[in-house]
Short mmCIF file of C-alpha atoms (C1' of nucleotides) in Angstrom, two decimals:
data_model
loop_
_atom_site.label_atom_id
_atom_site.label_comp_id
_atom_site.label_asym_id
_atom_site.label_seq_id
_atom_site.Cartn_x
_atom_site.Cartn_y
_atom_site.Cartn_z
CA UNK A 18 72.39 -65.66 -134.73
CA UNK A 19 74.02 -62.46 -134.23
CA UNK A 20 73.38 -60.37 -137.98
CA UNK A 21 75.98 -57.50 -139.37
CA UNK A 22 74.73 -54.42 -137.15
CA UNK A 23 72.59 -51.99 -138.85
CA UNK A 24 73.56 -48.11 -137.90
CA UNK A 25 70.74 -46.32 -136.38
CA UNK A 26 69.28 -44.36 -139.00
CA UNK A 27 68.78 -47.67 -140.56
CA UNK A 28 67.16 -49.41 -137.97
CA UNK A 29 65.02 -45.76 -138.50
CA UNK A 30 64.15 -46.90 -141.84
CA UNK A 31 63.48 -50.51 -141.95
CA UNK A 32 60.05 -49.84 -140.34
CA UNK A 33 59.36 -47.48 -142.96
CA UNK A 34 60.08 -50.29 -145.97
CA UNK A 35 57.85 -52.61 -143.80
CA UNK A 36 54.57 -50.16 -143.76
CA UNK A 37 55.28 -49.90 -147.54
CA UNK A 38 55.62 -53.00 -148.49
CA UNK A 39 52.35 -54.44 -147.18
CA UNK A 40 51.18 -51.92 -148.61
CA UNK A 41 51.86 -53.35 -152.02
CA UNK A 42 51.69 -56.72 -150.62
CA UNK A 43 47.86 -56.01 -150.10
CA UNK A 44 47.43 -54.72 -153.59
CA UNK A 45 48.98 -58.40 -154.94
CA UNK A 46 52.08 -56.62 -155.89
CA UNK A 47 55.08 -58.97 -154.94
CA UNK A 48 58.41 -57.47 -156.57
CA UNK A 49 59.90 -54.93 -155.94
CA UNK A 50 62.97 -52.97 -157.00
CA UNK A 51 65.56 -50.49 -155.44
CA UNK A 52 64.82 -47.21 -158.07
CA UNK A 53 61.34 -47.95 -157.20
CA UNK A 54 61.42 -48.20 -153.61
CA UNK A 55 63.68 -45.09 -153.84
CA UNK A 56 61.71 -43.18 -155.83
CA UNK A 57 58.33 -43.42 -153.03
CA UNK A 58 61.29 -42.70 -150.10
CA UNK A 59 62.99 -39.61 -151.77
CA UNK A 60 66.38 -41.26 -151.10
CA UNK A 61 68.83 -42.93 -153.35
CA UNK A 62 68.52 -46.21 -154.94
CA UNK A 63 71.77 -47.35 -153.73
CA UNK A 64 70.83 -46.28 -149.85
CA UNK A 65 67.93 -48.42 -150.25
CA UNK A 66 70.06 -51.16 -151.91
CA UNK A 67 72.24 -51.01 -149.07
CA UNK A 68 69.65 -51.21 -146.60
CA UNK A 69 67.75 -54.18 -148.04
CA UNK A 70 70.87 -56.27 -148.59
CA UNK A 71 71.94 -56.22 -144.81
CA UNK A 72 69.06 -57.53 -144.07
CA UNK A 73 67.66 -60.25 -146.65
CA UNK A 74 68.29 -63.42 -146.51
CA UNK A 75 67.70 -64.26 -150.15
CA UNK A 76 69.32 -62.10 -152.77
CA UNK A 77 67.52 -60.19 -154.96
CA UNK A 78 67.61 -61.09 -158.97
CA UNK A 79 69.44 -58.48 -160.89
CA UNK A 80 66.68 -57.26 -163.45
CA UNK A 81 63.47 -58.17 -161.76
CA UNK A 82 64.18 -56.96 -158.08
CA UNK A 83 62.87 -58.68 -154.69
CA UNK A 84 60.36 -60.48 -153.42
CA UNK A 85 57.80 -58.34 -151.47
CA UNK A 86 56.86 -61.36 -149.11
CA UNK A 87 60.18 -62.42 -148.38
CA UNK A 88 61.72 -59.13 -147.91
CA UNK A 89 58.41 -58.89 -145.77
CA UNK A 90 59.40 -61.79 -144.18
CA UNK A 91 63.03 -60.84 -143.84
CA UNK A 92 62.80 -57.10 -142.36
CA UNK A 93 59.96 -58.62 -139.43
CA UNK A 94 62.62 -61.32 -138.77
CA UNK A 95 65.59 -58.92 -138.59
CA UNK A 96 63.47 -56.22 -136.14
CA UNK A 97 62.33 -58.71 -134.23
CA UNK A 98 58.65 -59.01 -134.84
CA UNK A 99 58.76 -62.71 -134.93
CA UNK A 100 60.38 -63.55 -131.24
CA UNK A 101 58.51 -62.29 -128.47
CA UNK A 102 59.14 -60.06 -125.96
CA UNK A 103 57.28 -58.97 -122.94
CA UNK A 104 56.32 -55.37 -122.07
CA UNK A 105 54.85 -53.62 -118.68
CA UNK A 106 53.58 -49.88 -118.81
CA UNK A 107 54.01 -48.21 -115.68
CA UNK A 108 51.59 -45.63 -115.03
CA UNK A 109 48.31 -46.36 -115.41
CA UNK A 110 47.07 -42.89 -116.40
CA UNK A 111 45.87 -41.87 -120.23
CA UNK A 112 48.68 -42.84 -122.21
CA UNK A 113 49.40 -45.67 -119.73
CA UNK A 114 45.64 -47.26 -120.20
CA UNK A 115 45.97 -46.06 -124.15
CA UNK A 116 48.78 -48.56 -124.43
CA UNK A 117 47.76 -51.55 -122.27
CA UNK A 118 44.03 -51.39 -124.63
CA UNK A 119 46.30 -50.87 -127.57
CA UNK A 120 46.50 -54.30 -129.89
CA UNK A 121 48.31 -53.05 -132.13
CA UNK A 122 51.68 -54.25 -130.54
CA UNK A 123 51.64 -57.82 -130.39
CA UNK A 124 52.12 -58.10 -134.33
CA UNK A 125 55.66 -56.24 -133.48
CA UNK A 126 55.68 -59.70 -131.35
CA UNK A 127 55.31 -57.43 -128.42
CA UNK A 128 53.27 -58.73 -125.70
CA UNK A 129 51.94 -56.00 -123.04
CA UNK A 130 51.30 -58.07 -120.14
CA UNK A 131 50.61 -55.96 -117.13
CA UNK A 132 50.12 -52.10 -115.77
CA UNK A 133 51.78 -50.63 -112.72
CA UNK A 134 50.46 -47.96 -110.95
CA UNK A 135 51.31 -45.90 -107.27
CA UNK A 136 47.25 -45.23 -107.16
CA UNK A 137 45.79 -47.45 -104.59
CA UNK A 138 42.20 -47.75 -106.17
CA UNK A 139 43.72 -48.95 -109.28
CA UNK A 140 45.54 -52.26 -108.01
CA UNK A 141 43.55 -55.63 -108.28
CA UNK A 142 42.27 -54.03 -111.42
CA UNK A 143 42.81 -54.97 -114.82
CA UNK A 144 42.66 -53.42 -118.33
CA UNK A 145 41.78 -55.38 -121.11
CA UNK A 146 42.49 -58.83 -118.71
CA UNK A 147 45.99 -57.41 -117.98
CA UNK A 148 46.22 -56.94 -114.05
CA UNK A 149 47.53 -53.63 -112.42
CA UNK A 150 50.11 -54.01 -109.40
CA UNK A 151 51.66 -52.43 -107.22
CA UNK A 152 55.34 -51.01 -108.06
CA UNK A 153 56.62 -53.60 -104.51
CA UNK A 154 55.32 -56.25 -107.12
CA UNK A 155 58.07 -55.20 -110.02
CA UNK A 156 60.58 -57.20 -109.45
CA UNK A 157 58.43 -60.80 -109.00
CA UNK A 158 56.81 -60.32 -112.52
CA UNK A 159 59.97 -59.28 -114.50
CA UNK A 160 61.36 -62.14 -113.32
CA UNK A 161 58.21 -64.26 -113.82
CA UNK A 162 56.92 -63.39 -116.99
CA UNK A 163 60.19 -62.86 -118.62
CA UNK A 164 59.97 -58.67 -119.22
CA UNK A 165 62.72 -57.26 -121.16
CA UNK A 166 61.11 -53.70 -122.00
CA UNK A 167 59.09 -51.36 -119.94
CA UNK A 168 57.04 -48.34 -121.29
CA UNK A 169 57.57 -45.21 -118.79
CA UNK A 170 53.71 -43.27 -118.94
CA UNK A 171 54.24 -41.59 -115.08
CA UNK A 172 54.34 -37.71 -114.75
CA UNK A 173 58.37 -35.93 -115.10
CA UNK A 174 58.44 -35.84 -111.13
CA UNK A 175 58.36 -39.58 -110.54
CA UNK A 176 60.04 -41.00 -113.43
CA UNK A 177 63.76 -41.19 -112.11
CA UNK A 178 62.61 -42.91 -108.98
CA UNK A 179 60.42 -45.57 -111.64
CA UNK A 180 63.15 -45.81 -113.27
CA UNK A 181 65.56 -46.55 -110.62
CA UNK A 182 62.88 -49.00 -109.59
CA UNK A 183 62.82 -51.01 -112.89
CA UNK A 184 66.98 -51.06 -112.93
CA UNK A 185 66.77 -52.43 -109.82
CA UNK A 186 64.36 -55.24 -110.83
CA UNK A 187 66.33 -55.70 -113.96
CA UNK A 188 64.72 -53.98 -117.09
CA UNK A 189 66.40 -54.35 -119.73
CA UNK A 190 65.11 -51.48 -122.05
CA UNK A 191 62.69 -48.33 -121.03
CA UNK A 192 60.49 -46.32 -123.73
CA UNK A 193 60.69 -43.35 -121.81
CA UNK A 194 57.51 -40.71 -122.66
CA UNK A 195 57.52 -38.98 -120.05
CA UNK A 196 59.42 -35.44 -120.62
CA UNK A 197 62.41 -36.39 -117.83
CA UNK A 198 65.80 -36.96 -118.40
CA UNK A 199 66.21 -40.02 -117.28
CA UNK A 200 70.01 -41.66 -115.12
CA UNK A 201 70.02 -45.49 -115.60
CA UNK A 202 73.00 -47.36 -115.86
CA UNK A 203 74.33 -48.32 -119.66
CA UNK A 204 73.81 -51.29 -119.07
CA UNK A 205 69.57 -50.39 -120.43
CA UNK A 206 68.42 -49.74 -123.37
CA UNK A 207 66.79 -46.18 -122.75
CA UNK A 208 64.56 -44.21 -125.93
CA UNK A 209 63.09 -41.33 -125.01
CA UNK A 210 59.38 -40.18 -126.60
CA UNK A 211 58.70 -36.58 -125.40
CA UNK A 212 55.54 -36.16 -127.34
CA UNK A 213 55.32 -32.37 -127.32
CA UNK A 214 58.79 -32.13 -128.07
CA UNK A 215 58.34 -34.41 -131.03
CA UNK A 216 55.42 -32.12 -131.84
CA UNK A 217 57.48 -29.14 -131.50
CA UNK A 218 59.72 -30.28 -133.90
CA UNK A 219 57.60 -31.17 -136.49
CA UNK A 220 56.05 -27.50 -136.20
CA UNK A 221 59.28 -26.17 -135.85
CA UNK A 222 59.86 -27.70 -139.13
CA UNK A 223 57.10 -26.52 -140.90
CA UNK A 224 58.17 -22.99 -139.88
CA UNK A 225 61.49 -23.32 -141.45
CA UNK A 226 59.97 -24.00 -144.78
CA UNK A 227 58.48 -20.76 -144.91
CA UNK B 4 63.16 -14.54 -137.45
CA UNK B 5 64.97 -17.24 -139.34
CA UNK B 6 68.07 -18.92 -137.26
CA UNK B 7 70.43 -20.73 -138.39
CA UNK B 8 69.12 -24.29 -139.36
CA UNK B 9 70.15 -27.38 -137.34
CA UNK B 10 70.47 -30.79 -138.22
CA UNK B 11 67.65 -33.20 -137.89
CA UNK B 12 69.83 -35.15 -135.61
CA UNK B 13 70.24 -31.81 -133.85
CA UNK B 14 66.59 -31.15 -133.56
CA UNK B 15 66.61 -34.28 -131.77
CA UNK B 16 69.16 -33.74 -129.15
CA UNK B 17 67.55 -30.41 -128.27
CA UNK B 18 64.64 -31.57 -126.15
CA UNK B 19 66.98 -33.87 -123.96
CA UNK B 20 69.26 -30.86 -123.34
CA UNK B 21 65.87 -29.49 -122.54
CA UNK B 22 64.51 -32.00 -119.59
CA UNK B 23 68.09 -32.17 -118.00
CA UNK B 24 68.42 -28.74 -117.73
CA UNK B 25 64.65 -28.17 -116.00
CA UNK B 26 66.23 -30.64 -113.39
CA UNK B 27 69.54 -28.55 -112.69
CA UNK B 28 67.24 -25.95 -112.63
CA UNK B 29 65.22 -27.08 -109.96
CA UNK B 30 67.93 -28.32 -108.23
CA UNK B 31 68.69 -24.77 -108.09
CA UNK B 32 71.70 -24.80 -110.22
CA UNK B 33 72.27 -21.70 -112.01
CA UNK B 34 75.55 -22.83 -114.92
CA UNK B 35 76.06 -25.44 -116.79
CA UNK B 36 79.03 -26.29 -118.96
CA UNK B 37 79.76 -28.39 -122.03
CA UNK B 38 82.05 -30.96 -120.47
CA UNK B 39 79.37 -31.75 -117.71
CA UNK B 40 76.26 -31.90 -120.59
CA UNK B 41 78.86 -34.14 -122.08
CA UNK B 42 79.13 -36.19 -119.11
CA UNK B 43 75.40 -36.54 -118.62
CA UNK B 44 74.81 -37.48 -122.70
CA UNK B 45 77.85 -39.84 -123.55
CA UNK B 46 78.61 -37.47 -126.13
CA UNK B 47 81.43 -35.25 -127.13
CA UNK B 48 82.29 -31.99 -125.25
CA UNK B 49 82.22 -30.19 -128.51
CA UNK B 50 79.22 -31.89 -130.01
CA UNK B 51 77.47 -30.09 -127.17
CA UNK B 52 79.27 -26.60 -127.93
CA UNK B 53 78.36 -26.76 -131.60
CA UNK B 54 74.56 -27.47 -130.72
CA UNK B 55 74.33 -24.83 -127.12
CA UNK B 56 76.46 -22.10 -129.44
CA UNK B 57 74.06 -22.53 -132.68
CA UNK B 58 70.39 -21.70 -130.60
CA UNK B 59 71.68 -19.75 -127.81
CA UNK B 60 70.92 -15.92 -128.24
CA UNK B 61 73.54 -14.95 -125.17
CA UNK B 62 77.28 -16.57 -125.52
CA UNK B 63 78.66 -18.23 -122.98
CA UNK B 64 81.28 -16.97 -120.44
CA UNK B 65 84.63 -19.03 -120.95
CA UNK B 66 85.79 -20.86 -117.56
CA UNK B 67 82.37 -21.05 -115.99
CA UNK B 68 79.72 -21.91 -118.86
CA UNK B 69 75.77 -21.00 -119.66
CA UNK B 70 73.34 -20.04 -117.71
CA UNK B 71 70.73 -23.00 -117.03
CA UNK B 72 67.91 -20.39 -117.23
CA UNK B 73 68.79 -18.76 -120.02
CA UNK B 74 69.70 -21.80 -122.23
CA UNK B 75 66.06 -23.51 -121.01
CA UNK B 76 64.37 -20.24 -122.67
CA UNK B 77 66.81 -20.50 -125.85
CA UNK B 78 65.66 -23.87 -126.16
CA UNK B 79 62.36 -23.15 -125.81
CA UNK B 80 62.47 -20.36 -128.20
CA UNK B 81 64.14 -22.33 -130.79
CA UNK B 82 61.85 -25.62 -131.06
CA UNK B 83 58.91 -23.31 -131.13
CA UNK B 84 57.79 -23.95 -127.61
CA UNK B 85 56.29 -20.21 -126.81
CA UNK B 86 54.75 -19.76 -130.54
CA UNK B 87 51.05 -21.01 -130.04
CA UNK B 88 50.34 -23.62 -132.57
CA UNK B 89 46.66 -25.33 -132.92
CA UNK B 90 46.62 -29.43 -133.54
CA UNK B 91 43.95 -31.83 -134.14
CA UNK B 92 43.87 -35.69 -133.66
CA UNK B 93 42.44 -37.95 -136.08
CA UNK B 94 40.55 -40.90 -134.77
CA UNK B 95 39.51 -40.87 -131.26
CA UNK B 96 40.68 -44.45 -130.40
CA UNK B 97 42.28 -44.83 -127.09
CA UNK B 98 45.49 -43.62 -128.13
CA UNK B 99 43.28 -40.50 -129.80
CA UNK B 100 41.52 -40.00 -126.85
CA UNK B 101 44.72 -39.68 -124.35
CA UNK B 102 46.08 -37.19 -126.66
CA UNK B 103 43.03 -35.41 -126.26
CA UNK B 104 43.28 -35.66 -122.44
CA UNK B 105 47.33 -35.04 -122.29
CA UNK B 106 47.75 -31.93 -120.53
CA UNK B 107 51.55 -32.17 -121.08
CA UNK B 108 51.49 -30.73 -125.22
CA UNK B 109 50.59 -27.34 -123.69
CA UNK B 110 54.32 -25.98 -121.86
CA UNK B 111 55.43 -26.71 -125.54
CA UNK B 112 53.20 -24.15 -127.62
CA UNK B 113 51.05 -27.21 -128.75
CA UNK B 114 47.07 -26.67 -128.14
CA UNK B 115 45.13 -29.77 -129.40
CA UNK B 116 41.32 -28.29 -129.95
CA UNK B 117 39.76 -30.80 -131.42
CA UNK B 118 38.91 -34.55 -132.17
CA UNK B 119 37.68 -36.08 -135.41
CA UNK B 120 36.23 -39.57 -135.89
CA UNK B 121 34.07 -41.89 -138.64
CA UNK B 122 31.98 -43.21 -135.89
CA UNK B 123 28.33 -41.52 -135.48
CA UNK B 124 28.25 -42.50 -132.03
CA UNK B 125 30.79 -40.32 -131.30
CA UNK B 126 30.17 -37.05 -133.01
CA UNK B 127 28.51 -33.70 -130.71
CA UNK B 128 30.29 -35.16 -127.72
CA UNK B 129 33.35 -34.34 -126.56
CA UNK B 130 36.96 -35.24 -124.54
CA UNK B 131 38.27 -33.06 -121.86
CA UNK B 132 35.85 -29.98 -123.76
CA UNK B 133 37.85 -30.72 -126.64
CA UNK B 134 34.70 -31.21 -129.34
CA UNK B 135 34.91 -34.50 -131.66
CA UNK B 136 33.44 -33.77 -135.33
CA UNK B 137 32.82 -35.81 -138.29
CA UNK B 138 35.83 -35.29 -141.02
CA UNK B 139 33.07 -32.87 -143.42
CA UNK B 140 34.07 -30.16 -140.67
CA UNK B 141 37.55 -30.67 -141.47
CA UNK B 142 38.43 -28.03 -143.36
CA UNK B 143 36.12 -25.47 -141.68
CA UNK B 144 37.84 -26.18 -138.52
CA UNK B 145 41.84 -26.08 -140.05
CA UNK B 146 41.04 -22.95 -141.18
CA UNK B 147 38.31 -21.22 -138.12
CA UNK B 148 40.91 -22.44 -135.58
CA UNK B 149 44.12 -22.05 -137.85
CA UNK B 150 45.06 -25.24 -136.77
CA UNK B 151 48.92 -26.58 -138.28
CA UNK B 152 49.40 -30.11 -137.26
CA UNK B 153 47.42 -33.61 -137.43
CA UNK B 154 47.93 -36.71 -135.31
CA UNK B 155 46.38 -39.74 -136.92
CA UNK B 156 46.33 -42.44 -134.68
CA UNK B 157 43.15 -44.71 -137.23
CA UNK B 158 43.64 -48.06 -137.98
CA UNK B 159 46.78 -48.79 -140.65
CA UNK B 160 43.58 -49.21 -143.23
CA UNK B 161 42.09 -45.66 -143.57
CA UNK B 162 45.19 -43.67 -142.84
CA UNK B 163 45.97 -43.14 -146.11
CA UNK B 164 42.12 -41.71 -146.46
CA UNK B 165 42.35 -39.28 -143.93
CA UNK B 166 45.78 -37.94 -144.69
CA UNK B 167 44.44 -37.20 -148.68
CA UNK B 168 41.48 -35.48 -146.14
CA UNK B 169 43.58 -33.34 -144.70
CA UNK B 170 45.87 -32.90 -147.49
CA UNK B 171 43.03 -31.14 -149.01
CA UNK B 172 41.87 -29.31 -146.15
CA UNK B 173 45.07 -28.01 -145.90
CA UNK B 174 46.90 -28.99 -143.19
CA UNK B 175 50.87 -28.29 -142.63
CA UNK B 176 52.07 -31.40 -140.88
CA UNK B 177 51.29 -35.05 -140.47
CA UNK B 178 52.17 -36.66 -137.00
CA UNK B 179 51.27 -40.32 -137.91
CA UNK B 180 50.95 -43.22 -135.39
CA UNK B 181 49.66 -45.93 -137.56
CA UNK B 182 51.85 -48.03 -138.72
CA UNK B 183 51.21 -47.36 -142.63
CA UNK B 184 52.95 -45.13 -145.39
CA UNK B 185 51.30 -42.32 -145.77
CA UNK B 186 51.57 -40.81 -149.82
CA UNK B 187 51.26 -37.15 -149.56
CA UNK B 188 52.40 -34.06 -151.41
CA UNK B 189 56.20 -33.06 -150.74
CA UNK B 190 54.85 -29.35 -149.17
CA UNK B 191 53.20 -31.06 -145.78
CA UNK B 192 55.53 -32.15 -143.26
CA UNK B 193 55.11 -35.84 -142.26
CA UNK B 194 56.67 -37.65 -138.98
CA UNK B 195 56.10 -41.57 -138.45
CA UNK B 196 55.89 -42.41 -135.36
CA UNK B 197 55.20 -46.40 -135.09
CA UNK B 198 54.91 -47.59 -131.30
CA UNK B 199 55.44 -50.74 -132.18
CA UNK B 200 57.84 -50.44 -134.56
CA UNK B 201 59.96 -48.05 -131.95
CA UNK B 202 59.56 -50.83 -129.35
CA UNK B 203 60.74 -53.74 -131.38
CA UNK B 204 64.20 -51.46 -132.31
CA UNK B 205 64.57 -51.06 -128.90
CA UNK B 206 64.35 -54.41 -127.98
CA UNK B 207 66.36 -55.19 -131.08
CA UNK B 208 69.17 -53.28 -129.69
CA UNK B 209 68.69 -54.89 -126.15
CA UNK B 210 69.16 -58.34 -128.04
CA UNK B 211 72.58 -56.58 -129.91
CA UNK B 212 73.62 -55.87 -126.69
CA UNK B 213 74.50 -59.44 -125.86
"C1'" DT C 25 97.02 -14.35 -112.79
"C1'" DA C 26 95.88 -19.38 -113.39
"C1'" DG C 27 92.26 -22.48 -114.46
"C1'" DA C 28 88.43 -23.49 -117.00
"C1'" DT C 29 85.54 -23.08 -120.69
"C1'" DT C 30 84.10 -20.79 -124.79
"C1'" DG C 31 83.86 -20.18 -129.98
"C1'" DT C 32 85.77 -21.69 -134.25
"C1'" DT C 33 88.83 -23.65 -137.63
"C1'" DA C 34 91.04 -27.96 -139.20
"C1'" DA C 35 91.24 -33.15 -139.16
"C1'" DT C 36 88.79 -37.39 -138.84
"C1'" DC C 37 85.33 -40.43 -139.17
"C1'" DG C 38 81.17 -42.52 -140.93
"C1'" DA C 39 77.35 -42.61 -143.93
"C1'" DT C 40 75.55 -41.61 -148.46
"C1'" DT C 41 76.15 -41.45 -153.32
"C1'" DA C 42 78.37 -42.61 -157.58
"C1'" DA C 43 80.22 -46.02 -160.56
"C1'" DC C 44 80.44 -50.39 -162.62
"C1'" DA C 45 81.06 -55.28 -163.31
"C1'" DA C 46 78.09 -59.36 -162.69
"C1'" DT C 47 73.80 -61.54 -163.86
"C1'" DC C 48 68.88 -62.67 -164.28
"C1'" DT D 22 70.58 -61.04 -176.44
"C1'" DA D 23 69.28 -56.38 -174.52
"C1'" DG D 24 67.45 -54.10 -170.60
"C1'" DA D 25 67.17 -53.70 -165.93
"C1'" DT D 26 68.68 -54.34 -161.51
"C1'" DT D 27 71.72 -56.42 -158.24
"C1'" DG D 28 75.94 -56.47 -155.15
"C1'" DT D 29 80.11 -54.11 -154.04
"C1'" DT D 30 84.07 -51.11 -154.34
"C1'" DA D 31 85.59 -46.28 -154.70
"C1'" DA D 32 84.51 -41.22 -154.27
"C1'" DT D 33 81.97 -37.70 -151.99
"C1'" DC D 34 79.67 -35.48 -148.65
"C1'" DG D 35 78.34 -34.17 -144.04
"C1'" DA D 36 78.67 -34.59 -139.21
"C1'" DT D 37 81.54 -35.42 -135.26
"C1'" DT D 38 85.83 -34.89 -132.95
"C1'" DA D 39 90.25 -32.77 -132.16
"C1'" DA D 40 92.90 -28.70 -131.52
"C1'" DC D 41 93.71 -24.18 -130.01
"C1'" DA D 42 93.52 -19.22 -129.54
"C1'" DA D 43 90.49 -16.01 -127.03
"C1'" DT D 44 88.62 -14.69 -122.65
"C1'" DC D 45 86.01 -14.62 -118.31
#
DNA sequence: TAGATTGTTAATCGATTAACAATC
DNA sequence: TAGATTGTTAATCGATTAACAATC
């Protein structure tokens, strides 16, 4: 089951393709060819050629291009979308809350099933029907419900001890937004989404245009 | 004012350097050398020379390394973080409304002033004293407030609407969080940032893994 | 000084681009 | 068929790693 490994910036990419291609999936467009695709991406044909053939599962028809839907079909099956995955958000604060209301993950075949927070007034609460436990309560629904990724939302100052908590109750991957820097064994999966920092960049950018 | 330019793969290393280097720092440690950054990153010694020796205004003194201190306000410098720069969000969802409330874009230069959404309901009140306004302010309040960067976090269906909006109003930079291709002219900046896109690579590479 | 680490040039590695035969 | 695009191998480009003299 195990496909030819993409390299990272691909795995950067594919999501891109994806947002585009419903896009002309929607407008009752379905082929579509590598110039074209390159061309809308401001990258080269054969980079997009490249990309697309690791991943379909049907070849494309030299002339006419691919099939929107099944190249649809085939980048969702390749990223995962269509086998799901639990997720747990721990800290139940803005972003945290912003995240377990958020519906916009279970089409990525991600399924946010519960909140953890340290705040005593929030436990035996829920958000959207997902309940909010206690951090004592980690390890009992990883195991329970299955949770391979969890979504770090607490401040800088507690996040290494959350996320020595979730090693120990065997995470297997942590989306990291909080601005720490964050020791976990190799063993996980760790992606780290400082917010202002991604902000900064993108400013910075704009500055070094000028 | 212009430094040398870094890589965008450089751009992102920067702000991890940054949040392990506020820990030594608190920790009270005052130098910091390649070999241990190294260490802490799983990259190469020299990777981390090349990157500390491209952004740092002070050199580093062979045999015992940088100063923690200094290299945090390098950094800093360099991604932009002490150059005040005005943001707006676009669509005051949930995810909208925690940027609104997220103290945490401030330490990096990053002041988000204002809110913007479709819904009449919403408009004259406010988030955190952070007004929300109907999109026919848009360009008054770019230019009153000289603001530089959007974050659209609307529904995948009227993204594209709101970034021609601001295209027009003339904004510099496009942080986008809905999962849709945005078509805009070359000069704005434009970041994708799909949650659930990020989440199912991660737990693509978790499923690598075995 | 001796040990460690810097800054920087040269070698290697990997990813992107170019080229082209195969084919719808 | 002719035109366009695919799949794939070879060439190029850029980034990472190795090496080493300089120096605190």
């Amino acid at each position: 089951m195990t496909e030819k490994k993409a390299t990272l910036r691909q795995l950067e990419r594919y999501p891109n393709y994806l947002a585009y291609l419903k896009k002309l999936d929607q407008r009752g467009i379905d082929k579509v060819s590598s110039p074209m695709l390159a061309g809308v991406f401001n990258c080269s044909e054969e980079q997009v050629r490249k990309d697309l053939h690791l991943i379909a599962k049907r070849s494309g028809k030299p002339g006419s291009g691919r099939s929107v839907k099944e190249l649809i079909e085939d980048i969702e099956d390749f990223l995962g979308y269509n086998s799901e995955k639990r997720a747990i958000v721990m800290g139940v604060g803005n972003l945290g809350t912003a995240f377990l209301r958020y519906n916009g993950f279970i089409k990525a075949g991600i399924d946010v099933v519960a909140g953890f927070d340290s705040d005593p007034k929030k436990l035996g609460k829920s958000v959207e029907g997902k309940p909010i436990y206690a951090s004592s309560e980690l390890k009992k629904v990883i195991e329970a419900k299955d949770v391979t990724i969890a979504i770090v939302t607490v401040p800088a100052g507690s996040a290494q001890s959350v996320a020595d908590e979730l090693s120990e109750a065997g995470i297997k991957a942590i989306c990291n937004f909080s601005p720490a820097h964050l020791n976990v064994d190799d063993s996980i999966e760790v992606l780290n989404v400082d917010l202002a920092a991604t902000l900064a960049v993108l400013s910075h950018k704009v500055k070094d245009r000028e």
